XYZ file of C-alpha atoms in Angstrom:
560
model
C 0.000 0.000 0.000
C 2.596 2.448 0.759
C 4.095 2.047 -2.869
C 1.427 3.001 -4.489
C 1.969 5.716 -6.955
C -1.651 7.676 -6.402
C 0.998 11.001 -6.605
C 1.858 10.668 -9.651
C -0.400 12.726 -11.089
C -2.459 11.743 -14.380
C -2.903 15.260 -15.761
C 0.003 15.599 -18.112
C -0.023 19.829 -17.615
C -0.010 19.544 -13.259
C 2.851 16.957 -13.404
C 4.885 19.542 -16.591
C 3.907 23.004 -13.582
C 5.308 20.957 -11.044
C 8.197 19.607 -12.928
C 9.078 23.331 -14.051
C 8.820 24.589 -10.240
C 11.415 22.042 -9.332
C 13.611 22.798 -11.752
C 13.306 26.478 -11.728
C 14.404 25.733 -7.851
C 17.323 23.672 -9.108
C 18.408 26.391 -11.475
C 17.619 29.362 -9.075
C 19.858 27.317 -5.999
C 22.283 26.469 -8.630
C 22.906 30.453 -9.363
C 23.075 31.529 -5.706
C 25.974 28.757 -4.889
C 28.052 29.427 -7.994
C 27.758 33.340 -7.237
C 28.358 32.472 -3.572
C 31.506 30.514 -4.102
C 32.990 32.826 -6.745
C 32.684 35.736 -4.171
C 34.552 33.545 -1.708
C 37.375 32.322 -3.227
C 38.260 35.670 -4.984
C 37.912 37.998 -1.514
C 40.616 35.272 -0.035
C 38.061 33.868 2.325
C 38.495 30.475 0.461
C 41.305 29.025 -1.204
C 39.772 25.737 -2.461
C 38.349 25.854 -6.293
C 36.704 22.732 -6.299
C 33.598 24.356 -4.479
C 33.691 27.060 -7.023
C 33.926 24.708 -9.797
C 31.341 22.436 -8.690
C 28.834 24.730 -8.340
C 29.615 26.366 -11.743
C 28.868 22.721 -12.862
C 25.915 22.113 -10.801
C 24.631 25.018 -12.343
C 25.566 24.290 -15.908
C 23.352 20.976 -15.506
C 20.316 22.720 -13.892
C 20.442 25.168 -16.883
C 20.242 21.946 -19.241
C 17.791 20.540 -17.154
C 15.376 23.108 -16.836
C 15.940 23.827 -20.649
C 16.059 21.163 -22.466
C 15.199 18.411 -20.442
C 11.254 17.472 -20.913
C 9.054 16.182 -17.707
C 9.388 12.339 -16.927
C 8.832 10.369 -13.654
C 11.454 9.244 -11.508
C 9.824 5.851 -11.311
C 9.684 3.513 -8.373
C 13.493 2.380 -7.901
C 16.766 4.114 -8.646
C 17.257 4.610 -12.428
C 19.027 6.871 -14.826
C 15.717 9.799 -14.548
C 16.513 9.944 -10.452
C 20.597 9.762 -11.452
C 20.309 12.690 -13.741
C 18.354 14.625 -11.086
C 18.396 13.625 -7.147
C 21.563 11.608 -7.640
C 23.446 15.048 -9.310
C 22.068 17.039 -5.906
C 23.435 14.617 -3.561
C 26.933 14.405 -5.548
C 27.655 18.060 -5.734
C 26.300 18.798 -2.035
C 28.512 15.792 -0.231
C 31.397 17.342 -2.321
C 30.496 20.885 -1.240
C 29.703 19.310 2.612
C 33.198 17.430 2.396
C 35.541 19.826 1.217
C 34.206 23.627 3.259
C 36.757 24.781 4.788
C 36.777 27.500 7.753
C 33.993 29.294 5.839
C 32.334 27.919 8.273
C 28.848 27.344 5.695
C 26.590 23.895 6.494
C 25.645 23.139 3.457
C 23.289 20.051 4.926
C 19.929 21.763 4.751
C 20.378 21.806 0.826
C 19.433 18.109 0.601
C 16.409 18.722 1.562
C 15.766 19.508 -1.997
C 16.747 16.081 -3.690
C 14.129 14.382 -0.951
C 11.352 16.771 -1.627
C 12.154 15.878 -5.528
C 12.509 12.236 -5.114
C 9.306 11.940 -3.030
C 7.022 14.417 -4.857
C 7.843 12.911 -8.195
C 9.187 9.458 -7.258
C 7.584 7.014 -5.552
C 7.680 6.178 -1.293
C 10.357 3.742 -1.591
C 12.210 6.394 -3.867
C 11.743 8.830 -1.093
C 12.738 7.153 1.722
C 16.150 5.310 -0.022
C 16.832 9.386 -1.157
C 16.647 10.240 2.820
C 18.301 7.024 3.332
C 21.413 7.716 1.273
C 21.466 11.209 2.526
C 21.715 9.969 6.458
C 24.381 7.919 5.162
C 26.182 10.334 3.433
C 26.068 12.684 6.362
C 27.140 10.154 8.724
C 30.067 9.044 6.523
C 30.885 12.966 6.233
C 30.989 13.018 10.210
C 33.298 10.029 10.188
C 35.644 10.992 7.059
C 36.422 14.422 9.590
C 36.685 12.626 12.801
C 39.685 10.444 11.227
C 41.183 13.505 9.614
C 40.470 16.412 12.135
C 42.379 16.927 15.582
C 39.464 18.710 16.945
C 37.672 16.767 19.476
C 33.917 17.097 18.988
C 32.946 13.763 17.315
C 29.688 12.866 19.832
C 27.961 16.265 18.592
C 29.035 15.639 14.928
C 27.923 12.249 14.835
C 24.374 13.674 17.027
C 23.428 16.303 14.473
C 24.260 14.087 11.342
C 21.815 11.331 13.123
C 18.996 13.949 14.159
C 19.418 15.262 10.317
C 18.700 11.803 8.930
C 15.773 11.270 11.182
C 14.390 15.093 9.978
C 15.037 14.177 6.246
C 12.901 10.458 6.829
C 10.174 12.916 8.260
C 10.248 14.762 5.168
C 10.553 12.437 2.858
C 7.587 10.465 4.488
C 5.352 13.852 4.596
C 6.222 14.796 1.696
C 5.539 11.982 -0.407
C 2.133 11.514 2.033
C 0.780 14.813 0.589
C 1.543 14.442 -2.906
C -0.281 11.628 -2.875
C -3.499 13.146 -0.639
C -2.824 15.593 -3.183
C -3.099 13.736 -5.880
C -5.653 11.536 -5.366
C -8.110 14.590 -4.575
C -6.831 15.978 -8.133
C -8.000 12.808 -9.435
C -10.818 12.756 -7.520
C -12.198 16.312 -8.150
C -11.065 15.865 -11.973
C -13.369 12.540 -12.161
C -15.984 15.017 -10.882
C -15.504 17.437 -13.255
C -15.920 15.336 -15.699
C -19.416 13.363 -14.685
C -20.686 17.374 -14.033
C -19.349 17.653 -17.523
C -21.245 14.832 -19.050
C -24.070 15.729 -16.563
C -24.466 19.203 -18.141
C -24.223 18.023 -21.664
C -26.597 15.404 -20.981
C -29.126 17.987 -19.530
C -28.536 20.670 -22.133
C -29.252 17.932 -25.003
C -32.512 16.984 -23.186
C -33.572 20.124 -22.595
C -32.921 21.236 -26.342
C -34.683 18.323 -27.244
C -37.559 18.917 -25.341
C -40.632 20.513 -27.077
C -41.946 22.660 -24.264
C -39.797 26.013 -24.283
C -38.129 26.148 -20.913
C -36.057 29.959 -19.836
C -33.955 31.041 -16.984
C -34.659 33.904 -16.137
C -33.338 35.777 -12.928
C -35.115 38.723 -10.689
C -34.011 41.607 -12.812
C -35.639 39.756 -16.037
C -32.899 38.841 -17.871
C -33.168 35.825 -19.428
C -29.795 33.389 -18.725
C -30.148 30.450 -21.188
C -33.452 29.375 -23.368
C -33.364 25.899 -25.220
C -34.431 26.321 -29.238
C -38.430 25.768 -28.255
C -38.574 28.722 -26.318
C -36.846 30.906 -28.948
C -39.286 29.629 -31.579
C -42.311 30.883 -28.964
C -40.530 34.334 -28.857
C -41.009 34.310 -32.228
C -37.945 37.152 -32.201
C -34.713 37.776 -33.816
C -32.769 39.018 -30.768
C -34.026 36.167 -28.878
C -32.722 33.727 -31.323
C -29.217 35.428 -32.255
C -28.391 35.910 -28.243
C -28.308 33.273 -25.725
C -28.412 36.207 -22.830
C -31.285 38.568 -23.656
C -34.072 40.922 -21.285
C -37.591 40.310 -21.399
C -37.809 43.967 -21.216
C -36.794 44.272 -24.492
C -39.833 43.399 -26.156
C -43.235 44.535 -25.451
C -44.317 41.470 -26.725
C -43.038 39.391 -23.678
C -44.053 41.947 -20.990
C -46.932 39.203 -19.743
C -43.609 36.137 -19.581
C -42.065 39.120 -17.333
C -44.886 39.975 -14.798
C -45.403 36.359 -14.402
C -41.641 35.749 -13.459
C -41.759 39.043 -10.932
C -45.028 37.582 -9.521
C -43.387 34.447 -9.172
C -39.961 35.980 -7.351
C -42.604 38.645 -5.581
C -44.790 35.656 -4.029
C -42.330 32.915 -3.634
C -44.719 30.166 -4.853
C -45.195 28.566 -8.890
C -47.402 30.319 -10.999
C -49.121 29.265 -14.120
C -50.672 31.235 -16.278
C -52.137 31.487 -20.093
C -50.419 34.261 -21.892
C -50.990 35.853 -25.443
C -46.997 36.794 -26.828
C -48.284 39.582 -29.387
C -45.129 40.291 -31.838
C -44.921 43.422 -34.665
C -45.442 40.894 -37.880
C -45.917 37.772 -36.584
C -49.745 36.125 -35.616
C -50.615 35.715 -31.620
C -48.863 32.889 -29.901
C -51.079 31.649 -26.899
C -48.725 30.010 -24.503
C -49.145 28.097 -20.806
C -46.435 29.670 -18.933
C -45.156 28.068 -15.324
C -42.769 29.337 -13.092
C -40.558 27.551 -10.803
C -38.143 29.111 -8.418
C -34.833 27.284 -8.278
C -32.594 27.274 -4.593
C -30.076 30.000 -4.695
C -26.542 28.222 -4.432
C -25.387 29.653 -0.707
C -26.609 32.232 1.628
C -25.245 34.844 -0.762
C -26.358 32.896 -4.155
C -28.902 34.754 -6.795
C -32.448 33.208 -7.348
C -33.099 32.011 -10.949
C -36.566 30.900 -11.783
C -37.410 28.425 -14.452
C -39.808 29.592 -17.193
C -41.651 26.836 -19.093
C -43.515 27.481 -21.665
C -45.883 25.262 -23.324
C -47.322 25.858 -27.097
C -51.425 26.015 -26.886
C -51.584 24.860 -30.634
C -49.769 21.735 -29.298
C -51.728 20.920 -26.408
C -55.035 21.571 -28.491
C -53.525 19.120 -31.142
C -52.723 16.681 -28.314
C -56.112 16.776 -26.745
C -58.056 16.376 -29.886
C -55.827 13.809 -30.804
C -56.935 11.764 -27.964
C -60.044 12.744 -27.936
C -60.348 11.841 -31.583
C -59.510 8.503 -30.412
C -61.632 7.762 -27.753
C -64.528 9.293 -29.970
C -63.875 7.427 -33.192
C -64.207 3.796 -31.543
C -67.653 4.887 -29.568
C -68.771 6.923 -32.807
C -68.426 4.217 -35.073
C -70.046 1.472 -32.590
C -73.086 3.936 -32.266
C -73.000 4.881 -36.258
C -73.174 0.777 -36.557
C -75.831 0.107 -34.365
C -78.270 3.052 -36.029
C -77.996 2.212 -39.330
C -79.639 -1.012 -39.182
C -83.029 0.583 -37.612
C -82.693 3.662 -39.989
C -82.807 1.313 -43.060
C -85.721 -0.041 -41.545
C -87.671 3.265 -41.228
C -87.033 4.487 -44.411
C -87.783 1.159 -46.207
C -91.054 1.500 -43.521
C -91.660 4.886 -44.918
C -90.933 4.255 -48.439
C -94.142 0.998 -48.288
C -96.469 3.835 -46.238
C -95.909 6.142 -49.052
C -97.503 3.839 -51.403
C -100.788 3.377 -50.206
C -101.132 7.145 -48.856
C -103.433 9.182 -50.104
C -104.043 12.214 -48.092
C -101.850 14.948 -48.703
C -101.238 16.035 -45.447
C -99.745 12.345 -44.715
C -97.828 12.212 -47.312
C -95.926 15.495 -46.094
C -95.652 14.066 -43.021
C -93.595 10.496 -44.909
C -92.014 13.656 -47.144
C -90.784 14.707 -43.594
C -89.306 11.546 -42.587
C -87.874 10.552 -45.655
C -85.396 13.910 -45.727
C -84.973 13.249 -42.165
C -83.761 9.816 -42.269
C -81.429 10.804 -45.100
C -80.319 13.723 -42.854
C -79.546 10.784 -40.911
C -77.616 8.538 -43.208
C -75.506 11.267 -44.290
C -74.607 11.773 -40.423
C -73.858 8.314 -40.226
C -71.604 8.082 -43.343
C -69.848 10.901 -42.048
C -68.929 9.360 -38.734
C -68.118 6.208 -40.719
C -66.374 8.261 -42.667
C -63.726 9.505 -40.271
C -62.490 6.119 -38.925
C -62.083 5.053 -42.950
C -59.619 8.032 -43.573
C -56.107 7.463 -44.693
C -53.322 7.068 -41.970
C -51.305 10.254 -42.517
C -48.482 9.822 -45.451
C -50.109 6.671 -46.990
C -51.873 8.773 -49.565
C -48.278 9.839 -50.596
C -48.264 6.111 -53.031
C -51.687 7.073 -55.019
C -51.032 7.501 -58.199
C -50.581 11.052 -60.448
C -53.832 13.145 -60.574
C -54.473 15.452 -63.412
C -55.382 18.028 -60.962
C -56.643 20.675 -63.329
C -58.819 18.581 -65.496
C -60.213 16.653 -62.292
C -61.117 20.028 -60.740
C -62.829 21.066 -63.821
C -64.985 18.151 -63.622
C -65.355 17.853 -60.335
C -66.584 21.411 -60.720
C -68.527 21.078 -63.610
C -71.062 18.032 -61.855
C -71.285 20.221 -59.508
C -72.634 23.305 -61.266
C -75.074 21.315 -62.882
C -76.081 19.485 -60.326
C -77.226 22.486 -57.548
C -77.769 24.702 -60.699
C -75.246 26.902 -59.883
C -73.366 27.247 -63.881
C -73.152 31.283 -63.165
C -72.235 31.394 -59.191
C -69.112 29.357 -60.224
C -66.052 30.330 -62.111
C -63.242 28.526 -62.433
C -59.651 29.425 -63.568
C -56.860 26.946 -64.449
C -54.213 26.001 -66.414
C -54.803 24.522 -70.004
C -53.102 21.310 -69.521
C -53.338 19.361 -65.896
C -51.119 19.456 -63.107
C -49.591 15.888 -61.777
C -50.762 15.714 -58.355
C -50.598 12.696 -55.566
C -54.022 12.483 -54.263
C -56.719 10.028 -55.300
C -59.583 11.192 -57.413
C -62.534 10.121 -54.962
C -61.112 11.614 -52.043
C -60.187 14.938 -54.134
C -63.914 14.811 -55.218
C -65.156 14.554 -51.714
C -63.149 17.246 -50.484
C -64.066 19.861 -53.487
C -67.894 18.823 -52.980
C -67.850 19.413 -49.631
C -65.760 23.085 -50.083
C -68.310 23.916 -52.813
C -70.984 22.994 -50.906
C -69.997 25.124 -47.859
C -69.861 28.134 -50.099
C -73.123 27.530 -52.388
C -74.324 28.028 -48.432
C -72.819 31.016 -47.344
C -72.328 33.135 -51.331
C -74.318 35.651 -52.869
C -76.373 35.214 -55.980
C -74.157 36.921 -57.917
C -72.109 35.363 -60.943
C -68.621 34.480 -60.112
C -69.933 34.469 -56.232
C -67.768 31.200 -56.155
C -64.654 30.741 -57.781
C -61.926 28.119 -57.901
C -58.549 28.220 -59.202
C -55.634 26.596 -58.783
C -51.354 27.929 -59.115
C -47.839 27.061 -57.873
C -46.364 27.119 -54.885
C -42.440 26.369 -55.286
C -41.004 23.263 -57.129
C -43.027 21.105 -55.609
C -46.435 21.953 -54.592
C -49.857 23.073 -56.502
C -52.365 24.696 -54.794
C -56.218 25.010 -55.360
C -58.271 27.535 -53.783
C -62.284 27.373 -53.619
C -63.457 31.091 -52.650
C -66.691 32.533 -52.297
C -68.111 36.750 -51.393
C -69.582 35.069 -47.721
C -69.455 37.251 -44.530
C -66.045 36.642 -42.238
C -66.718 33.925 -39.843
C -66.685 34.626 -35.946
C -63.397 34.443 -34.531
C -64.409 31.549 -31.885
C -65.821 29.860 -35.503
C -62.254 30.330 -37.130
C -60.169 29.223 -34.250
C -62.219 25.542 -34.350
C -63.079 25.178 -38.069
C -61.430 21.888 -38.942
C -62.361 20.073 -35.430
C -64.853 17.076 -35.467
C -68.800 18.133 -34.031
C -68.318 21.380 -33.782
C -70.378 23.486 -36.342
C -72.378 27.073 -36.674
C -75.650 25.796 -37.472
C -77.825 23.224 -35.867
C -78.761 21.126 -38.500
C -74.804 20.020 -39.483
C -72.746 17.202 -38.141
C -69.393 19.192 -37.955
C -67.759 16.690 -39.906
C -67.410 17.946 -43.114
C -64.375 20.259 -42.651
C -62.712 17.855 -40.153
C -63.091 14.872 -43.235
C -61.579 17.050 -45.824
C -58.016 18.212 -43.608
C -57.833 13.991 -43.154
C -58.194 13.211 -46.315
C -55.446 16.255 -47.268
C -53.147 15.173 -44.316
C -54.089 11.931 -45.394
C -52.124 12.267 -48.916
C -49.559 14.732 -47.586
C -51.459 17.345 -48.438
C -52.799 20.510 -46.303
C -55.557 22.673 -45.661
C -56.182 26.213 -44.521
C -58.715 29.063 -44.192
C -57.957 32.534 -44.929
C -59.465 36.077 -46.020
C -58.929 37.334 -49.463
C -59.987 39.229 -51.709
C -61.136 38.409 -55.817
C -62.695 40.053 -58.696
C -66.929 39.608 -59.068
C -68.102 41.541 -61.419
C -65.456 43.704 -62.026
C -65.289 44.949 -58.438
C -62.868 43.509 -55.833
C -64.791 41.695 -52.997
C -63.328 40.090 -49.856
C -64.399 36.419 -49.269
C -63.743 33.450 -47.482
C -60.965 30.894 -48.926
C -60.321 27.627 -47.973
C -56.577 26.829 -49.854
C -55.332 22.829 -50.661
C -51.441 22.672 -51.187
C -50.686 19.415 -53.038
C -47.855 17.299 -54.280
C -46.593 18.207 -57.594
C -45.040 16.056 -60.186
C -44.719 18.748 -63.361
C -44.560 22.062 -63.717
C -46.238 24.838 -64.407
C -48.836 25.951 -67.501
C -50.901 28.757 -69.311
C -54.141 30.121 -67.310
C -57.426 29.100 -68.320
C -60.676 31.325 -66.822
C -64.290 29.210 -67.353
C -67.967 30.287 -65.782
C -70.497 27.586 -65.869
């Protein structure tokens, strides 16, 4: 156990400072004794130039050393690394200790240095045989003068050189005792470091991964670090070029602000549906919620923890499940009614015949549309559990999206009687589309239908066109001069059940986005404004953005 090498350090740049220190000591003692010696022997006080000469080569070697020498261990055992280095210290300081003269200067405190060397870069046995040769050094020292002086004070000689070789094992023992403590806490805090450092990069990637927006923000408002979520919600440059910005910078984020001063004002979470109203952008509802994070210390700053959560999302996450739960009891109910209905309008179809009375045959009339009402219902809920997954419409085959349209549009028109409400314009030759040609039908009946209901009289009242959008899509847009819906219409348009009038099953808008989504195509609403009868009137569009296999042709404009 007490050879284990736990101080020599792993990190290549602590051992290269360390090495340098010891050197640079070398080098620095090196410089004093040459300077020392030269001063002595030429003011007479010395007339031996073998101390002079030694330590002009002792510093010669440390100038090498620290120069050209690079960092290495001394090992665990005497070898040429601890020869080179402790060995040369122990050499030139016996020689200097050997040969002094009546200078009168102990030069035994300067091994001290070749045992802190040996034990803070060598290993415990290293240390102690350094302190070991030392003591023997020192007492062979004592001895060569006792058999070569006349002066009689051997038992103090021999005392100090013994008390110095006890003092050097100390050192040598501390020594090497800390570098290792020393050590193995460097290792220690450095295997730390680097599970805080995995830590923190684990936690930033799941935090940028994470779709909820999440914010540090601390009591003055300044936001410290926002994952790419949050920046999207900001919906603003500065907060997307910056990783440090103020909420104070933007009106727009003036409600994310008071929530966070409520939150720092009160002490307690706070959650709270917010509106972040940007200069070009659409409103962004967001669920904001505050948590206060521990300040690190007694003097340590607050942060709180902003997360922000996209209503669009949630919305699309709720109706998502509750799509789910409603299609399975929907179609179980549609299943079970249509049986009976078939039986009360094949009922009222064999009452019809022998009826007479015109007031009874009203009342069949009356049933009959009703119990159509009701098959239509029922087809629609049917319907919605036979749409297309999303992105398995991308194999149909190529439309001609042009010349469907017209057709489509054309059955249409003579069908409700409608050949001047509807106008069409589009290209002469057809546009290669991926959508299949019942589902495209069903969607454009059911657009067309939804504007016959809301239109004027007027010719060119409805109108459908279609154009490009980019390399790869084609859009087609059915329009009509209706009033603007009601915002709280707009914001559910496309959800299942949910309808302006009475009388509809709310299904009709929510078929045609899943048959679009369906084929990888989309669906949206908007307010625009077209031509009818040569003056420009603002109407409601609903806009289909297809897949596009060709390009591009010549317009075509056609009333029915």
């Amino acid at each position: 156990m007490l050879d284990r090498e736990l101080h020599q350090l792993d990190d290549p740049q602590e051992f290269g400072r360390l090495w340098q220190g010891f050197m640079t000591a070398r080098l620095t003692l090196g410089l004093v004794l040459m300077l020392l010696q030269s001063a002595l022997y030429f003011t007479g006080s010395t007339h031996s130039k073998v101390q002079a000469l030694a330590s002009a080569a002792y510093f010669a070697s440390t100038l090498v050393s620290k120069l050209w020498i690079k960092p290495r261990r001394l090992g665990r055992s005497f070898n040429p690394a601890w020869g080179g280095l402790v060995g040369l210290d122990l050499l030139v300081f016996s020689l200097l200790q050997l040969v002094q003269d009546n200078s009168g200067i102990n030069y035994t405190p300067l091994f001290a240095l070749p045992i802190l060397l040996a034990s803070v870069l060598g290993s415990l046995r290293l240390a102690l045989g350094t302190a070991a040769g030392v003591t023997v050094l020192l007492l062979g020292g004592t001895l060569w003068t006792y058999l070569h002086s006349t002066i009689d004070a051997t038992t103090p000689r021999f005392v100090q050189a013994a008390l110095s070789g006890v003092g050097y094992f100390a050192i040598a023992l501390l020594a090497n005792q800390l570098a290792s403590r020393l050590a193995s806490e460097g290792q220690r805090a450095r295997r730390s470091q680097l599970a805080a450092t995995v830590q923190r990069q684990v936690n930033e990637l799941v935090i940028e991964s994470l779709p909820d927006g999440v914010l540090i923000v601390d009591d003055r408002g300044c936001v410290r670090a926002a994952n790419p979520a949050a920046q999207q919600l900001l919906v603003s440059q500065r907060a997307r070029q910056s990783p440090v910005f103020d909420l104070r910078g933007e009106a727009g984020w003036r409600p994310l602000l008071n929530l966070t001063r409520l939150s720092f004002g009160t002490g307690r979470t706070q959650e709270e549906d917010v509106t972040i109203r940007m200069e070009g952008h659409g409103p962004r509802r967001v669920r904001a919620r505050t948590r206060l994070a521990a300040p690190l210390g007694t003097d340590g700053e607050s942060l709180c923890v902003l997360f922000l959560q996209d209503q669009r999302e949630l919305e699309a996450r709720m109706r998502t499940e509750k799509l789910a739960s409603m299609g399975r009891m929907s179609t179980a109910v549609a299943h079970e009614i249509r049986n009976p209905l078939a039986a009360i309008a094949q009922a009222n179809a064999l009452l019809e015949e022998d009826l007479e009375d015109p007031r009874l045959k009203q009342l069949t009339a009356m049933v009959h549309q009703n119990t159509k009402r009701l098959e239509k219902i029922v087809d629609d809920i049917l319907d919605v559990s036979r749409v297309t997954p999303h992105g398995r419409g991308l194999a149909a085959p190529a439309l001609a999206l042009n010349e469907s349209v017209q057709q489509i549009c054309l059955d249409w028109a003579v069908q409700n009687g409608s050949q001047q409400r509807l106008g069409t314009r589009l290209p002469d030759q057809a546009l290669q589309v991926r959508f299949d040609t019942d589902h495209l039908r069903r969607v454009l009946v059911n657009l067309l239908d939804n504007a016959s209901r809301y239109a004027s009289q007027q010719t060119g009242a409805i109108q459908v066109s279609s154009c490009l959008q980019g390399d790869r899509h084609a859009a087609v847009s059915v329009w009509s001069d209706g009033a603007p819906m009601d915002q709280s219409v707009e914001r559910h348009l496309f959800e299942p059940f949910f309808s302006s009038e009475s009388r509809s099953s709310g299904l009709g808008l929510f078929i045609c986005r899943e048959l679009c989504e369906g084929h990888g195509a989309s669906i949206l609403y908007q307010r625009n404004v077209r031509p009818v009868g040569g003056q420009p009137s603002e109407g409601n569009e609903f806009v289909i953005s297809f897949l596009r296999t060709t390009t591009d042709t010549p317009w075509q404009t056609t009333l029915y």
